[in-house]
Amino acid sequence: MNQLIEFTHRLIMLVAFSAFMSVAVTAQDVSLDQVRISVNSDLENSLRELSTLREEIADEKIPLVTELNELEGSIRRLRNEAARYQALRDSRELGLSDIQSRLQAWENENTYLLNLLGEYASRFRSNLNISELNRFEQILQEIDLQDDSINQETNQVETELELVALGLDRIRSSFGGEQYAGSIVGEDGKLIDGGFTRFGPIVYFLDEGSQIAGLVTVEDGISARILEMQNELDSYVRLATGDRASMPVDVSEGKLPLISSSQDSLLVHIGRGGIWIYPILFFAFISLAIALFKAIQILRIKMPKIEEVRSILASIRSDDLLSAKVLADKMPAPVGPMLNHGIDNLGQPRQLLEEILYEKILDTRPRLNNLLPVIATTAAITPLLGLLGTVTGMINTFNLISLFGTGDTRILSSGISEALVTTEFGLIVAIPALIIHAVLSRRIRTILGDMEKYALIFSNGLITDDQSRLPA
């Protein structure tokens, strides 16, 4: 390739030289033919050299192409090998990432299992009957003494697994009844040795002398106490010796004494309502007294029969006013006095007579409705007083929370009790007051309606158009 370039360069130089010589020959008056002959000779020589050079290049091209192919093949092999090594490296990196992910998953699973075991140990302690604490005291202490260091992790897991096995044995043994020795605290504060018999959550106790027996109860402390049942002593003795016996069962799981002690009397329950319970009770007593008074007053009112009114009208038509007044006086109030007043005004026009009778009805209405607004006011105001007690109770509760926190809920019970009790009594008073007011109001409207009916019968019976006529 270099020879071809060199030859081309020489050819250009020759042409340039030929041109220069042509100029020189011209300058020296050399003939044009001589110059042409010289140039053609040099051109032929150059073409021969070019042909020779091309043949040499062709001869050298084949081995060069072969060598080039070999080099390209070598490059491809190197690239393939580099790709293989790259894939191998990526595979190793992927395998390492997968191993790290699995290791992290195993660590998370291990932590989860350790937390489950720790939670089981905590629940195991809380689910134990107080009579069983001595049986599992040693292993529970071992769990409490375990350090959080890595060296102690294996021992801690082994101890907790042992506790799981003991828990399973405890469950299996409780199905058919389990007996174990222990002690209780007597009424005099001394420990009494004996034996416990457990069926699930129910535990019985019998002392060594077979003199004291009862159900184990749930109480604060480190030693068990029992609810003595001396009348069932023979049954406890048979049960302790493995015989069949009919035993009392505490479905409250030992909480019966606590439930019994938590039932307050009515006065104690009212006292929990705080200051706002007293106006609620005041309105309750006032409304109750008024309701009794009005009920007696309204129920004593009797409506006469229509035949009695017709008898009065018949006496009036026969001009026997004295007999009509006697019949009106015998009718119960308020209809009798109303008709008697109508007899006294018989000479008045019908429209005026109706106004006179209606005046007696209007006079009766306020006397019947008297004091009923107090009951309606009670039905409206006692729920508001209960709501006010709820608000003050919740304020007291939040004040206690700000002082003592929420650790002990018994501290908060006073404010919550005030909130709930006042609402309870407010509704207890308001609902009956609302019902009583509605019933009494309905009865009063009925009485006034009957009075209007009898007044209309009386006025219509006095209508005469050339002859008297009675209502059909």
CSV table of C-alpha atoms in Angstrom, one decimal:
chain,number,residue,atom,x,y,z
A,1,MET,CA,0.0,0.0,0.0
A,2,ASN,CA,2.9,2.3,0.8
A,3,GLN,CA,4.6,1.5,-2.5
A,4,LEU,CA,1.4,2.5,-4.4
A,5,ILE,CA,1.4,5.8,-2.7
A,6,GLU,CA,5.1,6.3,-3.4
A,7,PHE,CA,4.6,5.4,-7.1
A,8,THR,CA,1.7,7.9,-7.4
A,9,HIS,CA,3.9,10.5,-5.9
A,10,ARG,CA,6.7,9.8,-8.4
A,11,LEU,CA,4.2,9.9,-11.3
A,12,ILE,CA,3.0,13.3,-10.3
A,13,MET,CA,6.6,14.5,-10.0
A,14,LEU,CA,7.3,13.1,-13.4
A,15,VAL,CA,4.4,14.9,-15.0
A,16,ALA,CA,5.4,18.2,-13.3
A,17,PHE,CA,9.0,17.7,-14.4
A,18,SER,CA,7.8,17.0,-18.0
A,19,ALA,CA,5.8,20.2,-18.0
A,20,PHE,CA,8.8,22.1,-16.6
A,21,MET,CA,11.0,20.5,-19.3
A,22,SER,CA,8.5,21.5,-21.9
A,23,VAL,CA,8.7,25.1,-20.8
A,24,ALA,CA,12.5,24.9,-20.8
A,25,VAL,CA,12.7,23.3,-24.2
A,26,THR,CA,10.4,25.9,-25.5
A,27,ALA,CA,12.6,28.5,-24.1
A,28,GLN,CA,15.6,26.8,-25.8
A,29,ASP,CA,13.7,26.4,-29.0
A,30,VAL,CA,13.5,22.6,-28.6
A,31,SER,CA,11.1,20.9,-30.9
A,32,LEU,CA,7.7,19.8,-29.7
A,33,ASP,CA,8.1,16.3,-31.1
A,34,GLN,CA,11.2,15.6,-29.1
A,35,VAL,CA,9.4,16.6,-26.0
A,36,ARG,CA,6.4,14.4,-26.8
A,37,ILE,CA,8.6,11.4,-27.4
A,38,SER,CA,10.4,12.0,-24.1
A,39,VAL,CA,7.2,12.3,-22.2
A,40,ASN,CA,5.6,9.2,-23.8
A,41,SER,CA,8.7,7.2,-23.0
A,42,ASP,CA,8.6,8.3,-19.4
A,43,LEU,CA,4.8,7.6,-19.2
A,44,GLU,CA,5.3,4.1,-20.5
A,45,ASN,CA,8.0,3.4,-18.0
A,46,SER,CA,5.8,4.7,-15.2
A,47,LEU,CA,2.8,2.6,-16.4
A,48,ARG,CA,5.0,-0.5,-16.4
A,49,GLU,CA,6.2,0.3,-12.9
A,50,LEU,CA,2.5,0.8,-11.9
A,51,SER,CA,1.5,-2.6,-13.3
A,52,THR,CA,4.4,-4.2,-11.5
A,53,LEU,CA,3.5,-2.5,-8.3
A,54,ARG,CA,-0.1,-3.6,-8.6
A,55,GLU,CA,0.9,-7.2,-9.0
A,56,GLU,CA,3.1,-7.0,-5.9
A,57,ILE,CA,0.2,-5.4,-4.0
A,58,ALA,CA,-2.1,-8.2,-5.2
A,59,ASP,CA,0.4,-10.8,-4.1
A,60,GLU,CA,0.7,-9.2,-0.6
A,61,LYS,CA,-3.1,-8.6,-0.2
A,62,ILE,CA,-4.0,-12.3,0.3
A,63,PRO,CA,-1.8,-12.9,3.4
A,64,LEU,CA,-2.8,-9.5,4.8
A,65,VAL,CA,-6.5,-10.4,4.4
A,66,THR,CA,-5.8,-13.8,6.0
A,67,GLU,CA,-4.0,-12.2,8.9
A,68,LEU,CA,-6.9,-9.6,9.2
A,69,ASN,CA,-9.4,-12.4,9.4
A,70,GLU,CA,-7.4,-14.2,12.1
A,71,LEU,CA,-7.1,-11.0,14.1
A,72,GLU,CA,-10.9,-10.4,13.8
A,73,GLY,CA,-11.6,-13.9,14.9
A,74,SER,CA,-9.3,-13.5,17.9
A,75,ILE,CA,-11.1,-10.2,18.8
A,76,ARG,CA,-14.5,-12.1,18.6
A,77,ARG,CA,-13.1,-14.8,20.9
A,78,LEU,CA,-11.9,-12.2,23.3
A,79,ARG,CA,-15.2,-10.4,23.3
A,80,ASN,CA,-17.1,-13.7,23.9
A,81,GLU,CA,-14.8,-14.5,26.7
A,82,ALA,CA,-15.2,-11.0,28.2
A,83,ALA,CA,-19.0,-11.4,27.9
A,84,ARG,CA,-18.8,-14.8,29.7
A,85,TYR,CA,-16.7,-13.4,32.5
A,86,GLN,CA,-19.2,-10.4,32.8
A,87,ALA,CA,-22.1,-12.8,32.9
A,88,LEU,CA,-20.3,-14.9,35.5
A,89,ARG,CA,-19.6,-11.8,37.6
A,90,ASP,CA,-23.3,-10.7,37.3
A,91,SER,CA,-24.4,-14.2,38.3
A,92,ARG,CA,-22.1,-14.1,41.4
A,93,GLU,CA,-23.4,-10.7,42.3
A,94,LEU,CA,-27.0,-11.8,41.9
A,95,GLY,CA,-26.3,-14.9,44.0
A,96,LEU,CA,-24.8,-12.8,46.8
A,97,SER,CA,-27.8,-10.4,46.7
A,98,ASP,CA,-30.2,-13.4,46.9
A,99,ILE,CA,-28.2,-14.9,49.8
A,100,GLN,CA,-28.3,-11.5,51.6
A,101,SER,CA,-32.1,-11.3,51.1
A,102,ARG,CA,-32.6,-14.8,52.4
A,103,LEU,CA,-30.3,-14.1,55.4
A,104,GLN,CA,-32.4,-10.9,56.1
A,105,ALA,CA,-35.6,-12.9,55.8
A,106,TRP,CA,-34.2,-15.6,58.2
A,107,GLU,CA,-33.2,-12.9,60.7
A,108,ASN,CA,-36.7,-11.3,60.5
A,109,GLU,CA,-38.3,-14.7,61.0
A,110,ASN,CA,-36.0,-15.5,63.9
A,111,THR,CA,-36.8,-12.2,65.5
A,112,TYR,CA,-40.6,-12.8,65.0
A,113,LEU,CA,-40.3,-16.3,66.6
A,114,LEU,CA,-38.3,-14.8,69.5
A,115,ASN,CA,-41.0,-12.2,70.0
A,116,LEU,CA,-43.7,-14.9,69.8
A,117,LEU,CA,-41.9,-16.9,72.4
A,118,GLY,CA,-41.5,-13.9,74.7
A,119,GLU,CA,-45.2,-13.0,74.3
A,120,TYR,CA,-46.2,-16.6,75.1
A,121,ALA,CA,-44.0,-16.5,78.2
A,122,SER,CA,-45.7,-13.3,79.3
A,123,ARG,CA,-49.2,-14.6,78.6
A,124,PHE,CA,-48.4,-17.9,80.2
A,125,ARG,CA,-47.6,-16.1,83.5
A,126,SER,CA,-50.8,-14.1,83.3
A,127,ASN,CA,-53.0,-17.1,82.5
A,128,LEU,CA,-51.7,-19.2,85.4
A,129,ASN,CA,-54.0,-19.7,88.3
A,130,ILE,CA,-52.6,-18.2,91.4
A,131,SER,CA,-52.4,-21.7,92.9
A,132,GLU,CA,-50.0,-22.7,90.1
A,133,LEU,CA,-47.4,-20.0,90.6
A,134,ASN,CA,-45.2,-22.1,92.9
A,135,ARG,CA,-45.1,-25.0,90.3
A,136,PHE,CA,-43.7,-22.8,87.5
A,137,GLU,CA,-41.8,-20.3,89.7
A,138,GLN,CA,-38.3,-21.7,88.8
A,139,ILE,CA,-38.6,-21.6,85.0
A,140,LEU,CA,-40.3,-18.2,85.1
A,141,GLN,CA,-37.4,-16.9,87.1
A,142,GLU,CA,-35.0,-18.3,84.6
A,143,ILE,CA,-36.7,-16.4,81.8
A,144,ASP,CA,-36.7,-13.2,83.9
A,145,LEU,CA,-32.9,-13.6,84.5
A,146,GLN,CA,-32.0,-14.1,80.8
A,147,ASP,CA,-29.8,-11.3,79.4
A,148,ASP,CA,-30.4,-9.8,76.0
A,149,SER,CA,-26.9,-10.5,74.8
A,150,ILE,CA,-26.2,-12.8,71.9
A,151,ASN,CA,-24.5,-15.4,74.1
A,152,GLN,CA,-27.7,-15.8,76.1
A,153,GLU,CA,-30.0,-15.9,73.1
A,154,THR,CA,-29.7,-19.7,72.6
A,155,ASN,CA,-30.3,-20.4,76.3
A,156,GLN,CA,-33.3,-18.0,76.3
A,157,VAL,CA,-34.9,-19.8,73.3
A,158,GLU,CA,-34.3,-23.2,74.9
A,159,THR,CA,-35.9,-22.0,78.2
A,160,GLU,CA,-38.9,-20.6,76.4
A,161,LEU,CA,-39.3,-23.7,74.3
A,162,GLU,CA,-39.3,-25.7,77.5
A,163,LEU,CA,-42.0,-23.4,78.8
A,164,VAL,CA,-44.1,-24.1,75.7
A,165,ALA,CA,-43.7,-27.8,76.3
A,166,LEU,CA,-44.8,-27.4,79.9
A,167,GLY,CA,-47.8,-25.3,78.8
A,168,LEU,CA,-48.9,-28.1,76.4
A,169,ASP,CA,-48.5,-30.6,79.2
A,170,ARG,CA,-50.5,-28.3,81.5
A,171,ILE,CA,-53.4,-28.1,78.9
A,172,ARG,CA,-53.5,-31.8,78.3
A,173,SER,CA,-53.4,-32.6,82.0
A,174,SER,CA,-56.2,-30.2,82.8
A,175,PHE,CA,-58.8,-32.0,80.6
A,176,GLY,CA,-59.2,-34.9,82.9
A,177,GLY,CA,-58.4,-33.1,86.1
A,178,GLU,CA,-54.9,-32.3,87.5
A,179,GLN,CA,-53.8,-32.5,91.1
A,180,TYR,CA,-50.8,-30.8,92.7
A,181,ALA,CA,-49.7,-29.7,96.2
A,182,GLY,CA,-49.8,-26.1,97.4
A,183,SER,CA,-50.9,-23.7,100.1
A,184,ILE,CA,-53.5,-21.0,100.6
A,185,VAL,CA,-53.8,-18.0,102.9
A,186,GLY,CA,-56.4,-18.6,105.7
A,187,GLU,CA,-58.7,-16.1,107.2
A,188,ASP,CA,-56.1,-15.6,110.1
A,189,GLY,CA,-53.4,-14.8,107.6
A,190,LYS,CA,-51.5,-18.1,108.0
A,191,LEU,CA,-50.6,-20.5,105.2
A,192,ILE,CA,-52.6,-23.7,105.0
A,193,ASP,CA,-51.0,-26.6,103.2
A,194,GLY,CA,-53.1,-28.9,101.1
A,195,GLY,CA,-53.8,-30.0,97.6
A,196,PHE,CA,-55.4,-28.4,94.5
A,197,THR,CA,-57.5,-30.1,91.9
A,198,ARG,CA,-57.8,-28.2,88.6
A,199,PHE,CA,-60.2,-28.6,85.8
A,200,GLY,CA,-59.3,-26.0,83.2
A,201,PRO,CA,-59.9,-22.6,84.8
A,202,ILE,CA,-61.7,-24.0,87.8
A,203,VAL,CA,-59.5,-24.9,90.8
A,204,TYR,CA,-60.6,-26.6,94.1
A,205,PHE,CA,-58.7,-26.9,97.3
A,206,LEU,CA,-58.7,-29.3,100.2
A,207,ASP,CA,-56.4,-29.0,103.2
A,208,GLU,CA,-54.3,-31.9,104.5
A,209,GLY,CA,-56.7,-32.5,107.4
A,210,SER,CA,-59.7,-32.5,105.2
A,211,GLN,CA,-61.3,-29.7,107.3
A,212,ILE,CA,-61.2,-26.8,104.9
A,213,ALA,CA,-62.3,-26.9,101.3
A,214,GLY,CA,-63.5,-24.4,98.7
A,215,LEU,CA,-63.1,-22.8,95.3
A,216,VAL,CA,-59.9,-20.8,94.6
A,217,THR,CA,-60.8,-17.2,93.9
A,218,VAL,CA,-59.0,-14.4,92.1
A,219,GLU,CA,-57.6,-11.9,94.5
A,220,ASP,CA,-54.6,-9.6,94.5
A,221,GLY,CA,-51.6,-11.2,96.3
A,222,ILE,CA,-49.0,-13.9,95.9
A,223,SER,CA,-50.9,-16.7,97.6
A,224,ALA,CA,-54.2,-18.3,96.8
A,225,ARG,CA,-57.4,-17.7,98.7
A,226,ILE,CA,-60.5,-19.8,98.6
A,227,LEU,CA,-64.3,-19.3,98.9
A,228,GLU,CA,-65.0,-21.9,101.6
A,229,MET,CA,-67.9,-24.3,101.1
A,230,GLN,CA,-68.0,-26.5,104.1
A,231,ASN,CA,-71.3,-28.0,103.2
A,232,GLU,CA,-69.6,-29.6,100.2
A,233,LEU,CA,-66.7,-31.0,102.2
A,234,ASP,CA,-67.5,-34.6,101.5
A,235,SER,CA,-67.6,-34.0,97.7
A,236,TYR,CA,-64.2,-32.3,97.9
A,237,VAL,CA,-62.8,-35.3,99.8
A,238,ARG,CA,-64.1,-37.7,97.2
A,239,LEU,CA,-62.7,-35.6,94.4
A,240,ALA,CA,-59.3,-35.4,96.0
A,241,THR,CA,-59.1,-39.2,96.3
A,242,GLY,CA,-60.0,-39.7,92.7
A,243,ASP,CA,-63.6,-40.6,93.1
A,244,ARG,CA,-66.6,-39.1,91.3
A,245,ALA,CA,-68.2,-36.2,93.0
A,246,SER,CA,-70.8,-33.5,92.2
A,247,MET,CA,-68.9,-30.2,92.6
A,248,PRO,CA,-70.0,-26.6,92.5
A,249,VAL,CA,-68.8,-24.6,89.5
A,250,ASP,CA,-67.9,-21.0,89.4
A,251,VAL,CA,-68.7,-19.8,85.8
A,252,SER,CA,-67.2,-16.4,86.6
A,253,GLU,CA,-63.7,-18.1,86.9
A,254,GLY,CA,-63.2,-16.9,90.4
A,255,LYS,CA,-64.5,-13.4,89.9
A,256,LEU,CA,-67.8,-13.9,91.7
A,257,PRO,CA,-66.7,-12.2,94.9
A,258,LEU,CA,-65.5,-9.2,92.9
A,259,ILE,CA,-68.7,-9.1,91.0
A,260,SER,CA,-70.7,-9.2,94.2
A,261,SER,CA,-68.7,-6.5,95.8
A,262,SER,CA,-69.0,-4.2,92.8
A,263,GLN,CA,-72.9,-4.1,92.9
A,264,ASP,CA,-73.7,-0.8,94.5
A,265,SER,CA,-76.9,0.1,96.4
A,266,LEU,CA,-79.2,2.7,94.9
A,267,LEU,CA,-78.0,5.5,97.3
A,268,VAL,CA,-74.4,4.8,96.4
A,269,HIS,CA,-75.3,4.7,92.7
A,270,ILE,CA,-77.0,8.1,93.1
A,271,GLY,CA,-74.1,9.5,95.0
A,272,ARG,CA,-71.8,8.8,92.0
A,273,GLY,CA,-73.8,11.3,89.9
A,274,GLY,CA,-72.2,14.4,91.5
A,275,ILE,CA,-73.9,17.7,92.3
A,276,TRP,CA,-76.2,17.7,89.2
A,277,ILE,CA,-78.0,14.6,90.3
A,278,TYR,CA,-79.8,16.5,93.0
A,279,PRO,CA,-81.7,19.0,90.8
A,280,ILE,CA,-82.7,16.1,88.6
A,281,LEU,CA,-84.1,14.2,91.6
A,282,PHE,CA,-85.9,17.4,92.8
A,283,PHE,CA,-87.7,17.8,89.5
A,284,ALA,CA,-88.5,14.1,89.6
A,285,PHE,CA,-90.2,14.2,93.0
A,286,ILE,CA,-92.1,17.4,92.1
A,287,SER,CA,-93.3,15.9,88.8
A,288,LEU,CA,-94.3,12.7,90.5
A,289,ALA,CA,-96.3,14.5,93.2
A,290,ILE,CA,-98.1,16.6,90.5
A,291,ALA,CA,-98.7,13.6,88.3
A,292,LEU,CA,-100.4,11.7,91.2
A,293,PHE,CA,-102.5,14.8,92.1
A,294,LYS,CA,-103.6,15.5,88.6
A,295,ALA,CA,-104.3,11.8,87.9
A,296,ILE,CA,-106.6,11.6,90.9
A,297,GLN,CA,-108.3,14.9,90.0
A,298,ILE,CA,-108.9,13.9,86.3
A,299,LEU,CA,-109.9,10.3,86.9
A,300,ARG,CA,-112.5,11.5,89.5
A,301,ILE,CA,-114.3,13.4,86.7
A,302,LYS,CA,-117.3,11.4,85.4
A,303,MET,CA,-119.2,12.3,82.3
A,304,PRO,CA,-123.1,12.0,82.5
A,305,LYS,CA,-125.1,10.0,80.1
A,306,ILE,CA,-126.9,11.7,77.2
A,307,GLU,CA,-130.3,10.5,78.6
A,308,GLU,CA,-129.7,12.6,81.7
A,309,VAL,CA,-129.3,15.7,79.5
A,310,ARG,CA,-132.5,14.8,77.6
A,311,SER,CA,-134.4,14.4,80.9
A,312,ILE,CA,-133.3,18.0,81.8
A,313,LEU,CA,-134.5,19.2,78.4
A,314,ALA,CA,-137.9,17.4,78.9
A,315,SER,CA,-138.4,19.1,82.3
A,316,ILE,CA,-137.6,22.5,80.7
A,317,ARG,CA,-140.1,21.9,77.9
A,318,SER,CA,-142.7,21.1,80.5
A,319,ASP,CA,-141.9,24.3,82.3
A,320,ASP,CA,-140.7,22.3,85.4
A,321,LEU,CA,-137.5,24.4,86.0
A,322,LEU,CA,-137.2,23.2,89.6
A,323,SER,CA,-137.0,19.6,88.5
A,324,ALA,CA,-134.5,20.5,85.8
A,325,LYS,CA,-132.2,22.2,88.3
A,326,VAL,CA,-132.5,19.2,90.6
A,327,LEU,CA,-131.4,16.9,87.8
A,328,ALA,CA,-128.5,19.3,86.9
A,329,ASP,CA,-127.3,19.4,90.5
A,330,LYS,CA,-127.2,15.6,90.6
A,331,MET,CA,-124.8,15.5,87.6
A,332,PRO,CA,-121.1,15.4,88.3
A,333,ALA,CA,-118.9,18.4,87.8
A,334,PRO,CA,-118.0,20.1,85.5
A,335,VAL,CA,-121.0,19.2,83.2
A,336,GLY,CA,-123.6,19.6,86.0
A,337,PRO,CA,-122.7,23.1,87.0
A,338,MET,CA,-122.4,24.1,83.3
A,339,LEU,CA,-126.0,22.9,82.6
A,340,ASN,CA,-127.3,24.5,85.8
A,341,HIS,CA,-125.8,27.8,84.7
A,342,GLY,CA,-127.5,27.3,81.3
A,343,ILE,CA,-130.9,26.7,83.1
A,344,ASP,CA,-130.5,30.0,85.0
A,345,ASN,CA,-130.1,31.8,81.6
A,346,LEU,CA,-132.9,30.2,79.6
A,347,GLY,CA,-134.5,33.5,78.7
A,348,GLN,CA,-131.4,34.7,76.8
A,349,PRO,CA,-131.0,34.4,73.0
A,350,ARG,CA,-129.5,31.2,71.7
A,351,GLN,CA,-126.2,32.8,70.6
A,352,LEU,CA,-125.8,34.4,74.0
A,353,LEU,CA,-126.7,31.2,75.8
A,354,GLU,CA,-124.0,29.3,73.8
A,355,GLU,CA,-121.5,32.0,74.8
A,356,ILE,CA,-122.5,31.6,78.5
A,357,LEU,CA,-122.0,27.8,78.3
A,358,TYR,CA,-118.7,28.2,76.5
A,359,GLU,CA,-117.6,30.6,79.2
A,360,LYS,CA,-118.0,27.8,81.8
A,361,ILE,CA,-115.9,25.5,79.5
A,362,LEU,CA,-113.2,28.2,79.4
A,363,ASP,CA,-113.4,28.5,83.2
A,364,THR,CA,-112.9,24.7,83.5
A,365,ARG,CA,-109.9,24.5,81.1
A,366,PRO,CA,-107.2,26.3,83.3
A,367,ARG,CA,-108.3,24.4,86.4
A,368,LEU,CA,-107.7,21.1,84.6
A,369,ASN,CA,-104.5,22.2,82.9
A,370,ASN,CA,-103.1,23.6,86.2
A,371,LEU,CA,-99.6,22.3,87.1
A,372,LEU,CA,-99.3,20.3,83.9
A,373,PRO,CA,-96.6,22.7,82.6
A,374,VAL,CA,-94.4,21.7,85.5
A,375,ILE,CA,-94.4,18.1,84.2
A,376,ALA,CA,-93.6,19.3,80.7
A,377,THR,CA,-90.8,21.5,82.0
A,378,THR,CA,-89.4,18.4,83.8
A,379,ALA,CA,-89.5,16.4,80.7
A,380,ALA,CA,-87.6,19.1,78.9
A,381,ILE,CA,-85.0,20.2,81.5
A,382,THR,CA,-83.9,16.9,83.1
A,383,PRO,CA,-82.1,15.7,79.9
A,384,LEU,CA,-80.3,19.0,79.7
A,385,LEU,CA,-79.3,18.6,83.4
A,386,GLY,CA,-78.1,15.1,82.6
A,387,LEU,CA,-76.0,16.5,79.7
A,388,LEU,CA,-74.6,19.2,81.9
A,389,GLY,CA,-73.6,16.5,84.4
A,390,THR,CA,-72.0,14.6,81.5
A,391,VAL,CA,-69.9,17.6,80.5
A,392,THR,CA,-68.8,18.3,84.1
A,393,GLY,CA,-67.9,14.6,84.6
A,394,MET,CA,-65.8,14.6,81.5
A,395,ILE,CA,-64.1,17.8,82.6
A,396,ASN,CA,-63.2,16.1,85.9
A,397,THR,CA,-62.0,13.0,84.0
A,398,PHE,CA,-59.6,15.0,81.8
A,399,ASN,CA,-58.4,16.9,84.9
A,400,LEU,CA,-57.5,13.6,86.5
A,401,ILE,CA,-55.8,12.4,83.3
A,402,SER,CA,-53.7,15.6,83.3
A,403,LEU,CA,-52.6,14.9,86.9
A,404,PHE,CA,-52.2,11.1,87.0
A,405,GLY,CA,-52.2,10.0,83.4
A,406,THR,CA,-54.1,6.9,82.1
A,407,GLY,CA,-52.2,4.2,83.9
A,408,ASP,CA,-54.8,3.4,86.5
A,409,THR,CA,-58.3,3.5,85.2
A,410,ARG,CA,-59.8,3.4,88.6
A,411,ILE,CA,-58.7,6.9,89.2
A,412,LEU,CA,-60.8,8.0,86.3
A,413,SER,CA,-63.9,6.2,87.4
A,414,SER,CA,-65.3,9.0,89.5
A,415,GLY,CA,-65.6,11.5,86.6
A,416,ILE,CA,-66.9,8.8,84.2
A,417,SER,CA,-69.5,7.7,86.8
A,418,GLU,CA,-70.7,11.3,87.2
A,419,ALA,CA,-71.0,11.7,83.4
A,420,LEU,CA,-73.0,8.5,82.9
A,421,VAL,CA,-75.1,8.5,86.1
A,422,THR,CA,-76.4,12.0,85.5
A,423,THR,CA,-77.3,11.2,81.9
A,424,GLU,CA,-79.0,8.0,83.1
A,425,PHE,CA,-81.2,9.7,85.7
A,426,GLY,CA,-81.9,12.6,83.4
A,427,LEU,CA,-83.5,10.1,80.9
A,428,ILE,CA,-85.1,8.1,83.6
A,429,VAL,CA,-87.0,11.2,84.8
A,430,ALA,CA,-87.6,12.8,81.4
A,431,ILE,CA,-89.2,9.8,79.6
A,432,PRO,CA,-91.9,9.0,82.2
A,433,ALA,CA,-92.6,12.7,82.6
A,434,LEU,CA,-93.1,13.1,78.9
A,435,ILE,CA,-95.5,10.1,78.8
A,436,ILE,CA,-97.5,11.3,81.8
A,437,HIS,CA,-97.9,14.8,80.4
A,438,ALA,CA,-99.1,13.3,77.1
A,439,VAL,CA,-101.6,11.0,78.8
A,440,LEU,CA,-103.0,13.7,81.1
A,441,SER,CA,-103.2,16.3,78.3
A,442,ARG,CA,-105.1,13.8,76.1
A,443,ARG,CA,-107.6,13.1,79.0
A,444,ILE,CA,-108.1,16.8,79.6
A,445,ARG,CA,-108.8,17.4,75.9
A,446,THR,CA,-111.3,14.6,76.0
A,447,ILE,CA,-113.1,16.1,79.0
A,448,LEU,CA,-113.3,19.5,77.4
A,449,GLY,CA,-114.6,18.0,74.2
A,450,ASP,CA,-117.3,16.2,76.0
A,451,MET,CA,-118.3,19.4,77.7
A,452,GLU,CA,-118.6,21.2,74.4
A,453,LYS,CA,-120.7,18.2,73.1
A,454,TYR,CA,-123.2,18.5,76.1
A,455,ALA,CA,-123.3,22.2,75.7
A,456,LEU,CA,-124.3,21.9,72.1
A,457,ILE,CA,-126.9,19.2,72.9
A,458,PHE,CA,-128.4,21.5,75.5
A,459,SER,CA,-128.5,24.6,73.3
A,460,ASN,CA,-129.9,22.7,70.3
A,461,GLY,CA,-132.6,21.1,72.5
A,462,LEU,CA,-133.9,24.5,73.3
A,463,ILE,CA,-134.6,25.5,69.7
A,464,THR,CA,-138.3,26.0,69.1
A,465,ASP,CA,-140.0,26.7,65.8
A,466,ASP,CA,-143.7,26.8,66.8
A,467,GLN,CA,-143.0,23.6,68.7
A,468,SER,CA,-140.3,22.1,70.8
A,469,ARG,CA,-138.1,19.4,69.5
A,470,LEU,CA,-135.5,17.2,71.2
A,471,PRO,CA,-132.3,16.1,69.5
A,472,ALA,CA,-132.5,12.8,67.8
